[in-house]
């Protein structure tokens, strides 16, 4: 099955066609332009992942529209892959991309493109005529109940307080302090199930009464140094 989308790339309009090749676990993408009532293929490539979603927004690094292709989280590690298609030297090209990011996420924060590994984020930029990225701290979400935590150079997790009373409908935000290279994994459980729904970038929506537990696991797997945050939802 082929899905078609009207998109912008650079400053021009195109038709994007996406077709999943489930046998070979890849997604074929084709970029077309209509000129004088004749459809012309301008670009064709294959992405080595399935379940592809897209963003089509202006990126501050290039100053014009790009297409971001990204996969849905897979496996226990919630791995994702993504690629950014833009215009370079007047030609559609994949500008950047990363594969199999652990606890991965990619999203736009205004016009900045942010990628996450666990609850650690970096923002793409241009430096010395090359694409690179720098650490990025997610700003506080308006009216959110903020819980701040940190992980030191030895992988120890610090968070206070450990018990919180939260009203139904609230948004909880986990904000990580510092810009060190220690990543982490966030686990959620609750009684009854689904009291808390993960949104993105450390944001959680509290949906119904119960008790929930958010566990911060340093380096994604160091359970001995993990810390729990208990939520009493009323």
Short mmCIF file of C-alpha atoms in Angstrom, two decimals:
data_model
loop_
_atom_site.label_atom_id
_atom_site.label_comp_id
_atom_site.label_asym_id
_atom_site.label_seq_id
_atom_site.Cartn_x
_atom_site.Cartn_y
_atom_site.Cartn_z
CA UNK A 1 0.00 0.00 0.00
CA UNK A 2 1.33 3.40 -1.00
CA UNK A 3 0.55 6.50 1.06
CA UNK A 4 0.65 9.92 -0.60
CA UNK A 5 1.19 13.27 1.12
CA UNK A 6 1.37 16.87 -0.08
CA UNK A 7 4.54 18.30 1.47
CA UNK A 8 6.91 21.25 1.36
CA UNK A 9 10.65 20.83 0.83
CA UNK A 10 12.92 23.84 0.68
CA UNK A 11 10.37 26.38 -0.54
CA UNK A 12 8.54 24.23 -3.08
CA UNK A 13 5.55 21.89 -3.03
CA UNK A 14 5.93 18.17 -3.73
CA UNK A 15 4.03 14.91 -3.53
CA UNK A 16 5.61 12.37 -1.18
CA UNK A 17 4.89 8.67 -1.76
CA UNK A 18 5.75 6.11 0.93
CA UNK A 19 5.50 2.35 0.50
CA UNK A 20 6.40 -0.28 3.11
CA UNK A 21 8.42 -3.31 2.02
CA UNK A 22 7.64 -5.53 5.01
CA UNK A 23 9.59 -8.49 3.63
CA UNK A 24 12.85 -6.51 3.60
CA UNK A 25 11.89 -4.29 6.56
CA UNK A 26 12.31 -1.00 4.76
CA UNK A 27 10.22 1.93 3.57
CA UNK A 28 10.57 3.25 0.04
CA UNK A 29 10.09 6.97 -0.38
CA UNK A 30 9.58 8.84 -3.63
CA UNK A 31 9.38 12.58 -4.18
CA UNK A 32 7.44 13.84 -7.18
CA UNK A 33 6.70 17.22 -8.69
CA UNK A 34 4.01 18.11 -11.19
CA UNK A 35 5.30 20.24 -14.03
CA UNK A 36 3.07 21.13 -16.96
CA UNK A 37 0.65 18.33 -15.98
CA UNK A 38 3.47 15.74 -16.15
CA UNK A 39 4.52 13.99 -12.96
CA UNK A 40 8.29 13.86 -12.56
CA UNK A 41 10.20 11.81 -9.99
CA UNK A 42 12.89 13.98 -8.41
CA UNK A 43 14.11 11.70 -5.64
CA UNK A 44 13.90 8.07 -4.59
CA UNK A 45 15.46 6.22 -1.67
CA UNK A 46 14.78 3.50 0.90
CA UNK A 47 14.78 3.87 4.68
CA UNK A 48 15.82 0.75 6.58
CA UNK A 49 12.90 0.75 9.00
CA UNK A 50 9.11 0.37 9.04
CA UNK A 51 6.27 2.23 10.74
CA UNK A 52 7.51 5.58 9.43
CA UNK A 53 5.97 8.85 10.62
CA UNK A 54 6.90 12.30 9.32
CA UNK A 55 7.34 15.91 10.40
CA UNK A 56 7.23 18.58 7.71
CA UNK A 57 8.38 21.85 9.22
CA UNK A 58 10.80 24.74 8.82
CA UNK A 59 14.14 23.86 10.42
CA UNK A 60 16.13 26.76 11.86
CA UNK A 61 19.43 25.22 10.68
CA UNK A 62 18.55 25.36 6.98
CA UNK A 63 15.96 28.13 7.19
CA UNK A 64 13.44 26.25 5.05
CA UNK A 65 11.19 23.19 5.03
CA UNK A 66 12.57 19.71 5.69
CA UNK A 67 11.02 16.26 6.00
CA UNK A 68 11.88 14.26 9.10
CA UNK A 69 11.19 10.53 8.79
CA UNK A 70 11.17 8.61 12.06
CA UNK A 71 10.24 5.12 13.23
CA UNK A 72 8.04 4.11 16.14
CA UNK A 73 9.78 2.80 19.30
CA UNK A 74 10.66 -0.89 19.05
CA UNK A 75 11.70 -3.56 21.54
CA UNK A 76 12.47 -3.31 25.24
CA UNK A 77 14.96 -0.55 24.50
CA UNK A 78 12.31 1.48 22.62
CA UNK A 79 14.77 2.06 19.79
CA UNK A 80 14.02 4.54 17.02
CA UNK A 81 15.74 5.63 13.80
CA UNK A 82 15.28 8.86 11.87
CA UNK A 83 16.45 10.71 8.75
CA UNK A 84 16.13 14.35 7.69
CA UNK A 85 15.51 15.08 4.01
CA UNK A 86 16.25 18.61 2.84
CA UNK A 87 17.53 20.61 -0.11
CA UNK A 88 21.29 20.84 -0.61
CA UNK A 89 22.79 22.42 -3.71
CA UNK A 90 19.26 22.63 -5.15
CA UNK A 91 18.84 18.84 -4.85
CA UNK A 92 16.79 16.75 -2.37
CA UNK A 93 19.19 14.85 -0.09
CA UNK A 94 19.28 13.10 3.27
CA UNK A 95 21.11 15.69 5.40
CA UNK A 96 21.44 13.85 8.71
CA UNK A 97 20.15 10.75 10.43
CA UNK A 98 20.72 8.34 13.30
CA UNK A 99 19.92 4.67 13.66
CA UNK A 100 18.66 2.57 16.57
CA UNK A 101 18.67 5.20 19.32
CA UNK A 102 18.09 3.67 22.77
CA UNK A 103 14.95 5.13 24.39
CA UNK A 104 15.00 7.42 21.39
CA UNK A 105 12.88 10.40 20.45
CA UNK A 106 13.01 13.13 17.84
CA UNK A 107 10.80 16.22 17.70
CA UNK A 108 10.70 19.92 16.94
CA UNK A 109 10.90 22.46 19.75
CA UNK A 110 9.71 25.59 17.91
CA UNK A 111 11.93 25.43 14.80
CA UNK A 112 14.77 23.53 16.51
CA UNK A 113 15.17 19.81 15.89
CA UNK A 114 15.79 17.92 19.13
CA UNK A 115 16.77 14.28 19.55
CA UNK A 116 16.60 12.39 22.82
CA UNK A 117 18.21 9.33 24.34
CA UNK A 118 16.24 8.52 27.47
CA UNK A 119 15.62 11.85 29.17
CA UNK A 120 18.80 13.43 27.77
CA UNK A 121 18.45 15.76 24.78
CA UNK A 122 20.59 17.41 22.14
CA UNK A 123 19.65 19.97 19.52
CA UNK A 124 20.97 19.95 15.97
CA UNK A 125 22.89 22.99 14.72
CA UNK A 126 25.42 24.00 12.07
CA UNK A 127 29.06 24.41 13.06
CA UNK A 128 32.04 24.94 10.73
CA UNK A 129 29.78 24.10 7.77
CA UNK A 130 28.90 20.73 9.28
CA UNK A 131 25.81 19.43 11.04
CA UNK A 132 26.48 18.85 14.71
CA UNK A 133 24.56 18.99 17.97
CA UNK A 134 24.87 20.43 21.44
CA UNK A 135 23.23 19.59 24.80
CA UNK A 136 19.70 20.87 25.23
CA UNK A 137 17.67 21.26 28.43
CA UNK A 138 13.91 21.04 27.96
CA UNK A 139 12.32 24.22 29.42
CA UNK A 140 9.66 23.89 32.16
CA UNK A 141 6.23 23.09 30.74
CA UNK A 142 3.57 25.73 31.60
CA UNK A 143 1.60 24.84 34.76
CA UNK A 144 3.24 21.40 35.04
CA UNK A 145 4.04 19.75 38.37
CA UNK A 146 7.84 19.69 38.07
CA UNK A 147 10.06 17.02 39.61
CA UNK A 148 13.77 17.73 39.26
CA UNK A 149 16.44 15.06 39.43
CA UNK A 150 20.11 14.57 38.65
CA UNK A 151 22.64 11.85 37.90
CA UNK A 152 26.24 12.38 39.02
CA UNK A 153 29.48 11.17 37.40
CA UNK A 154 29.25 7.87 39.31
CA UNK A 155 25.77 7.15 38.07
CA UNK A 156 24.04 7.99 41.36
CA UNK A 157 20.51 9.37 41.00
CA UNK A 158 19.26 12.23 43.16
CA UNK A 159 15.61 13.20 43.37
CA UNK A 160 13.52 14.85 46.08
CA UNK A 161 10.85 14.38 47.25
CA UNK A 162 10.12 10.70 46.59
CA UNK A 163 6.38 10.93 47.31
CA UNK A 164 4.02 13.32 45.56
CA UNK A 165 0.28 13.97 45.73
CA UNK A 166 -1.01 14.76 42.25
CA UNK A 167 -4.47 15.84 41.14
CA UNK A 168 -6.20 14.08 38.25
CA UNK A 169 -5.64 15.91 34.97
CA UNK A 170 -2.27 17.31 36.02
CA UNK A 171 0.82 17.17 33.86
CA UNK A 172 3.99 15.99 35.57
CA UNK A 173 7.38 16.94 34.14
CA UNK A 174 10.65 15.22 34.99
CA UNK A 175 13.45 17.75 34.51
CA UNK A 176 16.98 16.45 34.52
CA UNK A 177 19.61 18.78 35.98
CA UNK A 178 23.04 19.11 34.42
CA UNK A 179 24.44 18.29 31.00
CA UNK A 180 26.68 15.29 31.70
CA UNK A 181 26.71 12.26 29.42
CA UNK A 182 24.82 9.95 31.76
CA UNK A 183 21.60 8.85 30.18
CA UNK A 184 18.69 7.19 31.94
CA UNK A 185 15.59 5.16 31.34
CA UNK A 186 12.16 6.09 32.68
CA UNK A 187 9.80 3.25 33.69
CA UNK A 188 6.13 3.74 34.64
CA UNK A 189 3.75 1.46 36.50
CA UNK A 190 0.45 2.10 38.28
CA UNK A 191 -2.49 0.56 40.16
CA UNK A 192 -4.93 0.47 38.45
CA UNK A 193 -3.21 0.31 35.06
CA UNK A 194 -2.75 3.38 32.88
CA UNK A 195 -3.13 6.03 35.59
CA UNK A 196 -0.22 7.89 34.00
CA UNK A 197 0.40 8.31 30.29
CA UNK A 198 3.81 9.26 28.93
CA UNK A 199 3.61 12.13 26.43
CA UNK A 200 7.15 13.08 25.36
CA UNK A 201 10.29 14.80 26.61
CA UNK A 202 9.79 13.88 30.27
CA UNK A 203 6.08 14.85 30.31
CA UNK A 204 3.38 12.67 31.86
CA UNK A 205 -0.40 13.10 31.88
CA UNK A 206 -2.16 11.95 35.08
CA UNK A 207 -5.52 10.51 34.02
CA UNK A 208 -7.27 8.70 36.89
CA UNK A 209 -7.17 7.98 40.63
CA UNK A 210 -4.69 5.47 41.93
CA UNK A 211 -1.04 5.02 42.78
CA UNK A 212 1.75 5.30 40.27
CA UNK A 213 5.48 4.73 40.35
CA UNK A 214 8.05 6.39 38.10
CA UNK A 215 11.46 4.71 38.18
CA UNK A 216 14.61 6.46 37.00
CA UNK A 217 17.22 3.92 35.90
CA UNK A 218 20.75 5.32 35.31
CA UNK A 219 22.41 4.23 32.05
CA UNK A 220 19.19 2.47 31.18
CA UNK A 221 19.96 -0.72 33.10
CA UNK A 222 21.64 0.06 36.44
CA UNK A 223 18.75 -0.99 38.68
CA UNK A 224 20.97 -0.94 41.79
CA UNK A 225 21.23 2.85 41.53
CA UNK A 226 17.68 3.49 40.35
CA UNK A 227 15.30 5.76 42.27
CA UNK A 228 11.53 5.62 42.51
CA UNK A 229 9.03 8.48 42.59
CA UNK A 230 5.69 7.51 44.10
CA UNK A 231 2.61 9.40 42.97
CA UNK A 232 -0.65 9.41 44.91
CA UNK A 233 -3.31 10.48 42.42
CA UNK A 234 -6.53 11.97 43.82
#
